[in-house]
Amino acid sequence: MPDLGFEVLLKGKNMARLLGGLGTAMQISMISVAISIFLGIIVGILMAWKNPISRAVTRCYLEIVRIMPQMVLLFLVYFGSTRAFGWNLSGELSAVIVFSFWGTAEMGDLVRGALDSIPAHQYESAWALGLSSGQVYRYIVLPQTVRRLIPLAINLITRMIKTTSLVLMIGVVEVLKVSQQIIEANRMSSPNAAFGVYLVVFLLYFAACWPISLLAGYLEKRWR
Amino acid sequence: MPEEVLAIRHLKKNFGELTVLEDISFSVGEGEVIVIVGPSGCGKSTLLRCINGLEGIQGGEILLRGTPVPKKGKDLTKVRQKIGMVFQNYELFPHLNVLENILLAPMKVQKRTREDVKEEALAMLSRVGLESKAESFPRQLSGGQKQRVAIVRTLCMHPDILLFDEVTAALDPEMVREVLDVILGLAEDGKTMLIVTHEMQFARAVADRVIFLDNARICEEGTPELFFDKPKTERAREFLKTFSFQRKSRKRQEVS
Ligand SMILES: Nc1ncnc2c1ncn2[C@@H]1O[C@H](COP(=O)(O)OP(=O)(O)OP(=O)(O)O)[C@@H](O)[C@H]1O
Ligand SMILES: [Mg+2]
């Protein structure tokens, strides 16, 4: 059997460092996810609003976010803000800003989609029963929107977790960065470490995202 | 003459340039069943939608028991409880089961107790043959079953008048009967109803009076016997002809 370089992980505190890196990545993604969901709901309602100005502004925002590679945004906020405004944002804070900026737009679009997907006759049959507009939202529109939204939102969360691996580019020490450090440090003693270490990283990401995906699938089936 | 439940006077409705209803006047007495027929696009659905305020009107008035149907707001919400409407595409709420679909409005709008409405709902469900489906979700029901639930849901609000807009148009033929039977039963009970349908046999059986709408106007009005057997206007004759079939074309081909 070829040497896959797993042994480096058993050396010293390497495994613990790797998990610590995953912790950092999770922390950044969870904070960004929380902010994105909160702001995304507000932006989504603005997007669904039949007001041409709010539609145009939110549309622009979404397009910008979609066109810009997240890496460019990260560099812009982390390096650019130091240059332009003399701010000294930490890597973690920059990451949270960028991922929230991105996540809010994506979440907003999901909320808009879910709201738009409630057919007009759902509103009409509820009104015809004598429900007030407030009651229609509370008992008919909201529950249906949430059901459509949750599987999609969970999907977005897993995408956000995966994308946090980009933050190594601005010096945040998360899983991939730790891996690189471990691989570098053991270049001489175990030249194949790259495979073993990255495989473990893959498994760590899988372990973080798989349960979330499962939950999404389950809810989707249950709420169809 | 029985008491007047609904009166429509010189109703006018347009969508932009398009005039959909022009000078429509008629009234519906207590316990009366009126069937509205007419070619596609003549404004039947729009007429029903105007009556419970889903569409604004451009002229005339709509009176429910003598008081005008308000344009919007709390007053409209109140009047809508008195006007039951069932649509073509069985609009049940997909996230609620059959019983919750029925209980929602009586409990939230009329503030009746759950036990009270539930008892009534179950009785009505069993009357339309669906007592075993109370816990089912709409997606688990056939079209005909959904439409019967929609009717029960409306009935539980105890409306003064029921509006039916082509409630069987979206159903497979074998399910049409079960729904029409329910409506015939309601007619037997003396419910006041305004029914739009393309089922002419049913119209003849259920109607006390038929209104024929064409080109945004009431073109003819009368008892079902008169309307179906001796239509007065050419337009009505043309319209009724579209419901009978002949095999002229094939014979002609064989001859030539
Ligand atoms: N929201 C709307 N905006 C503009 N035009 C409309 C709207 N709703 C209906 N119309 C038009 O009004 C006319 C009447 O429509 P309506 O749906 O009342 O016809 P209908 O008699 O119910 O026809 P059908 O038998 O096909 O159901 C049609 O020409 C239709 O295109
Ligand atoms: Mg119609």
PDB file of N, CA and C in Angstrom, chain A residues 119 121-133 135 138-141 143-144 147-148 221-224, chain B residues 49 52 54 77 80-81 83-85 87 89 91-96 101 104-105 108-109 111 139 153-154 157:
ATOM      1  N   PRO A 119     -49.220  31.203  -5.355  1.00  0.00           N
ATOM      2  CA  PRO A 119     -50.097  31.647  -6.438  1.00  0.00           C
ATOM      3  C   PRO A 119     -51.128  32.667  -5.959  1.00  0.00           C
ATOM      4  N   HIS A 121     -54.215  32.860  -6.488  1.00  0.00           N
ATOM      5  CA  HIS A 121     -55.502  32.332  -6.024  1.00  0.00           C
ATOM      6  C   HIS A 121     -55.467  31.853  -4.580  1.00  0.00           C
ATOM      7  N   GLN A 122     -54.249  31.613  -4.048  1.00  0.00           N
ATOM      8  CA  GLN A 122     -54.187  31.303  -2.619  1.00  0.00           C
ATOM      9  C   GLN A 122     -54.646  32.515  -1.809  1.00  0.00           C
ATOM     10  N   TYR A 123     -54.172  33.685  -2.212  1.00  0.00           N
ATOM     11  CA  TYR A 123     -54.602  34.918  -1.552  1.00  0.00           C
ATOM     12  C   TYR A 123     -56.108  35.087  -1.740  1.00  0.00           C
ATOM     13  N   GLU A 124     -56.568  34.887  -2.985  1.00  0.00           N
ATOM     14  CA  GLU A 124     -57.964  35.172  -3.295  1.00  0.00           C
ATOM     15  C   GLU A 124     -58.916  34.255  -2.556  1.00  0.00           C
ATOM     16  N   SER A 125     -58.573  32.960  -2.485  1.00  0.00           N
ATOM     17  CA  SER A 125     -59.534  32.090  -1.807  1.00  0.00           C
ATOM     18  C   SER A 125     -59.544  32.397  -0.315  1.00  0.00           C
ATOM     19  N   ALA A 126     -58.413  32.860   0.211  1.00  0.00           N
ATOM     20  CA  ALA A 126     -58.397  33.242   1.621  1.00  0.00           C
ATOM     21  C   ALA A 126     -59.210  34.517   1.848  1.00  0.00           C
ATOM     22  N   TRP A 127     -59.036  35.491   0.960  1.00  0.00           N
ATOM     23  CA  TRP A 127     -59.843  36.718   1.088  1.00  0.00           C
ATOM     24  C   TRP A 127     -61.324  36.390   0.969  1.00  0.00           C
ATOM     25  N   ALA A 128     -61.636  35.505   0.012  1.00  0.00           N
ATOM     26  CA  ALA A 128     -63.044  35.171  -0.221  1.00  0.00           C
ATOM     27  C   ALA A 128     -63.670  34.537   1.025  1.00  0.00           C
ATOM     28  N   LEU A 129     -62.827  33.928   1.878  1.00  0.00           N
ATOM     29  CA  LEU A 129     -63.362  33.346   3.116  1.00  0.00           C
ATOM     30  C   LEU A 129     -63.522  34.404   4.197  1.00  0.00           C
ATOM     31  N   GLY A 130     -63.117  35.634   3.897  1.00  0.00           N
ATOM     32  CA  GLY A 130     -63.291  36.706   4.875  1.00  0.00           C
ATOM     33  C   GLY A 130     -62.058  36.972   5.723  1.00  0.00           C
ATOM     34  N   LEU A 131     -60.927  36.352   5.396  1.00  0.00           N
ATOM     35  CA  LEU A 131     -59.712  36.633   6.154  1.00  0.00           C
ATOM     36  C   LEU A 131     -59.202  38.031   5.796  1.00  0.00           C
ATOM     37  N   SER A 132     -58.676  38.731   6.796  1.00  0.00           N
ATOM     38  CA  SER A 132     -58.096  40.044   6.524  1.00  0.00           C
ATOM     39  C   SER A 132     -56.709  39.832   5.940  1.00  0.00           C
ATOM     40  N   SER A 133     -56.145  40.886   5.355  1.00  0.00           N
ATOM     41  CA  SER A 133     -54.837  40.730   4.729  1.00  0.00           C
ATOM     42  C   SER A 133     -53.790  40.248   5.726  1.00  0.00           C
ATOM     43  N   GLN A 135     -54.287  38.384   8.361  1.00  0.00           N
ATOM     44  CA  GLN A 135     -54.518  36.956   8.608  1.00  0.00           C
ATOM     45  C   GLN A 135     -54.073  36.110   7.427  1.00  0.00           C
ATOM     46  N   ARG A 138     -50.388  35.725   7.786  1.00  0.00           N
ATOM     47  CA  ARG A 138     -50.010  34.938   8.944  1.00  0.00           C
ATOM     48  C   ARG A 138     -50.333  33.456   8.784  1.00  0.00           C
ATOM     49  N   TYR A 139     -51.524  33.160   8.282  1.00  0.00           N
ATOM     50  CA  TYR A 139     -51.944  31.753   8.265  1.00  0.00           C
ATOM     51  C   TYR A 139     -51.733  31.058   6.927  1.00  0.00           C
ATOM     52  N   ILE A 140     -51.638  31.833   5.851  1.00  0.00           N
ATOM     53  CA  ILE A 140     -51.549  31.204   4.524  1.00  0.00           C
ATOM     54  C   ILE A 140     -50.184  31.442   3.879  1.00  0.00           C
ATOM     55  N   VAL A 141     -49.797  32.710   3.759  1.00  0.00           N
ATOM     56  CA  VAL A 141     -48.586  33.021   2.986  1.00  0.00           C
ATOM     57  C   VAL A 141     -47.319  32.640   3.753  1.00  0.00           C
ATOM     58  N   PRO A 143     -46.628  30.519   6.369  1.00  0.00           N
ATOM     59  CA  PRO A 143     -46.282  29.099   6.524  1.00  0.00           C
ATOM     60  C   PRO A 143     -45.841  28.454   5.210  1.00  0.00           C
ATOM     61  N   GLN A 144     -46.501  28.829   4.119  1.00  0.00           N
ATOM     62  CA  GLN A 144     -46.120  28.214   2.838  1.00  0.00           C
ATOM     63  C   GLN A 144     -44.761  28.713   2.369  1.00  0.00           C
ATOM     64  N   ARG A 147     -42.009  26.960   4.397  1.00  0.00           N
ATOM     65  CA  ARG A 147     -41.813  25.584   3.941  1.00  0.00           C
ATOM     66  C   ARG A 147     -41.013  25.502   2.660  1.00  0.00           C
ATOM     67  N   ARG A 148     -41.292  26.411   1.733  1.00  0.00           N
ATOM     68  CA  ARG A 148     -40.536  26.394   0.479  1.00  0.00           C
ATOM     69  C   ARG A 148     -39.112  26.852   0.700  1.00  0.00           C
ATOM     70  N   LYS A 221     -39.034  16.608   1.699  1.00  0.00           N
ATOM     71  CA  LYS A 221     -39.960  15.514   1.485  1.00  0.00           C
ATOM     72  C   LYS A 221     -41.197  15.697   2.348  1.00  0.00           C
ATOM     73  N   ARG A 222     -40.961  16.096   3.582  1.00  0.00           N
ATOM     74  CA  ARG A 222     -42.065  16.185   4.523  1.00  0.00           C
ATOM     75  C   ARG A 222     -43.032  17.304   4.161  1.00  0.00           C
ATOM     76  N   TRP A 223     -42.496  18.372   3.607  1.00  0.00           N
ATOM     77  CA  TRP A 223     -43.337  19.557   3.389  1.00  0.00           C
ATOM     78  C   TRP A 223     -43.742  19.762   1.951  1.00  0.00           C
ATOM     79  N   ARG A 224     -43.205  18.950   1.084  1.00  0.00           N
ATOM     80  CA  ARG A 224     -43.459  19.052  -0.354  1.00  0.00           C
ATOM     81  C   ARG A 224     -44.375  20.182  -0.798  1.00  0.00           C
TER      82      ARG A 224
ATOM     83  N   ARG B  49     -66.355  37.640  -9.463  1.00  0.00           N
ATOM     84  CA  ARG B  49     -65.261  38.257  -8.711  1.00  0.00           C
ATOM     85  C   ARG B  49     -65.615  39.683  -8.266  1.00  0.00           C
ATOM     86  N   ASN B  52     -67.802  39.669  -4.900  1.00  0.00           N
ATOM     87  CA  ASN B  52     -67.181  39.667  -3.565  1.00  0.00           C
ATOM     88  C   ASN B  52     -65.915  40.520  -3.495  1.00  0.00           C
ATOM     89  N   LEU B  54     -63.265  41.012  -5.335  1.00  0.00           N
ATOM     90  CA  LEU B  54     -61.925  40.646  -5.797  1.00  0.00           C
ATOM     91  C   LEU B  54     -61.524  41.520  -6.990  1.00  0.00           C
ATOM     92  N   THR B  77     -64.030  42.916   4.199  1.00  0.00           N
ATOM     93  CA  THR B  77     -63.707  41.642   4.842  1.00  0.00           C
ATOM     94  C   THR B  77     -64.940  41.071   5.537  1.00  0.00           C
ATOM     95  N   ARG B  80     -67.518  39.814   2.959  1.00  0.00           N
ATOM     96  CA  ARG B  80     -67.072  38.597   2.266  1.00  0.00           C
ATOM     97  C   ARG B  80     -67.422  37.326   3.031  1.00  0.00           C
ATOM     98  N   GLN B  81     -67.521  37.440   4.364  1.00  0.00           N
ATOM     99  CA  GLN B  81     -67.917  36.258   5.136  1.00  0.00           C
ATOM    100  C   GLN B  81     -69.317  35.807   4.753  1.00  0.00           C
ATOM    101  N   ILE B  83     -70.518  36.090   1.711  1.00  0.00           N
ATOM    102  CA  ILE B  83     -70.547  35.667   0.313  1.00  0.00           C
ATOM    103  C   ILE B  83     -69.561  34.515   0.162  1.00  0.00           C
ATOM    104  N   GLY B  84     -70.071  33.312  -0.025  1.00  0.00           N
ATOM    105  CA  GLY B  84     -69.167  32.163  -0.170  1.00  0.00           C
ATOM    106  C   GLY B  84     -68.802  31.979  -1.628  1.00  0.00           C
ATOM    107  N   MET B  85     -67.512  31.743  -1.892  1.00  0.00           N
ATOM    108  CA  MET B  85     -67.139  31.550  -3.291  1.00  0.00           C
ATOM    109  C   MET B  85     -66.281  30.302  -3.449  1.00  0.00           C
ATOM    110  N   PHE B  87     -63.947  28.333  -6.341  1.00  0.00           N
ATOM    111  CA  PHE B  87     -63.301  28.618  -7.619  1.00  0.00           C
ATOM    112  C   PHE B  87     -63.143  27.354  -8.457  1.00  0.00           C
ATOM    113  N   ASN B  89     -60.288  26.127  -9.652  1.00  0.00           N
ATOM    114  CA  ASN B  89     -59.119  25.290  -9.324  1.00  0.00           C
ATOM    115  C   ASN B  89     -58.998  25.002  -7.836  1.00  0.00           C
ATOM    116  N   GLU B  91     -59.062  25.737  -4.616  1.00  0.00           N
ATOM    117  CA  GLU B  91     -57.989  26.409  -3.917  1.00  0.00           C
ATOM    118  C   GLU B  91     -57.937  26.049  -2.445  1.00  0.00           C
ATOM    119  N   LEU B  92     -57.620  24.798  -2.148  1.00  0.00           N
ATOM    120  CA  LEU B  92     -57.390  24.442  -0.753  1.00  0.00           C
ATOM    121  C   LEU B  92     -56.010  24.955  -0.367  1.00  0.00           C
ATOM    122  N   PHE B  93     -55.777  25.101   0.944  1.00  0.00           N
ATOM    123  CA  PHE B  93     -54.461  25.547   1.402  1.00  0.00           C
ATOM    124  C   PHE B  93     -53.590  24.304   1.569  1.00  0.00           C
ATOM    125  N   PRO B  94     -52.532  24.190   0.772  1.00  0.00           N
ATOM    126  CA  PRO B  94     -51.799  22.919   0.705  1.00  0.00           C
ATOM    127  C   PRO B  94     -51.097  22.538   1.996  1.00  0.00           C
ATOM    128  N   HIS B  95     -50.812  23.508   2.869  1.00  0.00           N
ATOM    129  CA  HIS B  95     -50.064  23.191   4.083  1.00  0.00           C
ATOM    130  C   HIS B  95     -50.974  22.778   5.234  1.00  0.00           C
ATOM    131  N   LEU B  96     -52.274  22.822   5.017  1.00  0.00           N
ATOM    132  CA  LEU B  96     -53.214  22.450   6.084  1.00  0.00           C
ATOM    133  C   LEU B  96     -53.990  21.207   5.660  1.00  0.00           C
ATOM    134  N   ASN B 101     -58.184  23.180   6.975  1.00  0.00           N
ATOM    135  CA  ASN B 101     -58.655  24.028   5.890  1.00  0.00           C
ATOM    136  C   ASN B 101     -60.053  24.568   6.191  1.00  0.00           C
ATOM    137  N   LEU B 104     -60.150  26.946   9.642  1.00  0.00           N
ATOM    138  CA  LEU B 104     -59.395  28.204   9.710  1.00  0.00           C
ATOM    139  C   LEU B 104     -60.284  29.450   9.767  1.00  0.00           C
ATOM    140  N   ALA B 105     -61.105  29.636   8.740  1.00  0.00           N
ATOM    141  CA  ALA B 105     -61.875  30.879   8.685  1.00  0.00           C
ATOM    142  C   ALA B 105     -62.922  30.991   9.804  1.00  0.00           C
ATOM    143  N   LYS B 108     -60.786  31.795  13.006  1.00  0.00           N
ATOM    144  CA  LYS B 108     -60.007  33.030  13.030  1.00  0.00           C
ATOM    145  C   LYS B 108     -60.853  34.247  12.689  1.00  0.00           C
ATOM    146  N   VAL B 109     -61.822  34.065  11.809  1.00  0.00           N
ATOM    147  CA  VAL B 109     -62.611  35.210  11.364  1.00  0.00           C
ATOM    148  C   VAL B 109     -63.860  35.380  12.226  1.00  0.00           C
ATOM    149  N   LYS B 111     -64.394  33.719  15.076  1.00  0.00           N
ATOM    150  CA  LYS B 111     -64.060  33.483  16.485  1.00  0.00           C
ATOM    151  C   LYS B 111     -64.936  32.412  17.120  1.00  0.00           C
ATOM    152  N   ARG B 139     -52.966  17.323  -1.162  1.00  0.00           N
ATOM    153  CA  ARG B 139     -52.261  16.599  -2.231  1.00  0.00           C
ATOM    154  C   ARG B 139     -52.632  15.125  -2.268  1.00  0.00           C
ATOM    155  N   ARG B 153     -65.839  23.856   3.062  1.00  0.00           N
ATOM    156  CA  ARG B 153     -65.120  24.956   3.705  1.00  0.00           C
ATOM    157  C   ARG B 153     -65.924  26.260   3.595  1.00  0.00           C
ATOM    158  N   THR B 154     -66.497  26.474   2.437  1.00  0.00           N
ATOM    159  CA  THR B 154     -67.294  27.677   2.239  1.00  0.00           C
ATOM    160  C   THR B 154     -68.589  27.625   3.042  1.00  0.00           C
ATOM    161  N   MET B 157     -68.889  28.699   6.769  1.00  0.00           N
ATOM    162  CA  MET B 157     -68.960  30.121   7.112  1.00  0.00           C
ATOM    163  C   MET B 157     -70.415  30.604   7.141  1.00  0.00           C
TER     164      MET B 157
END
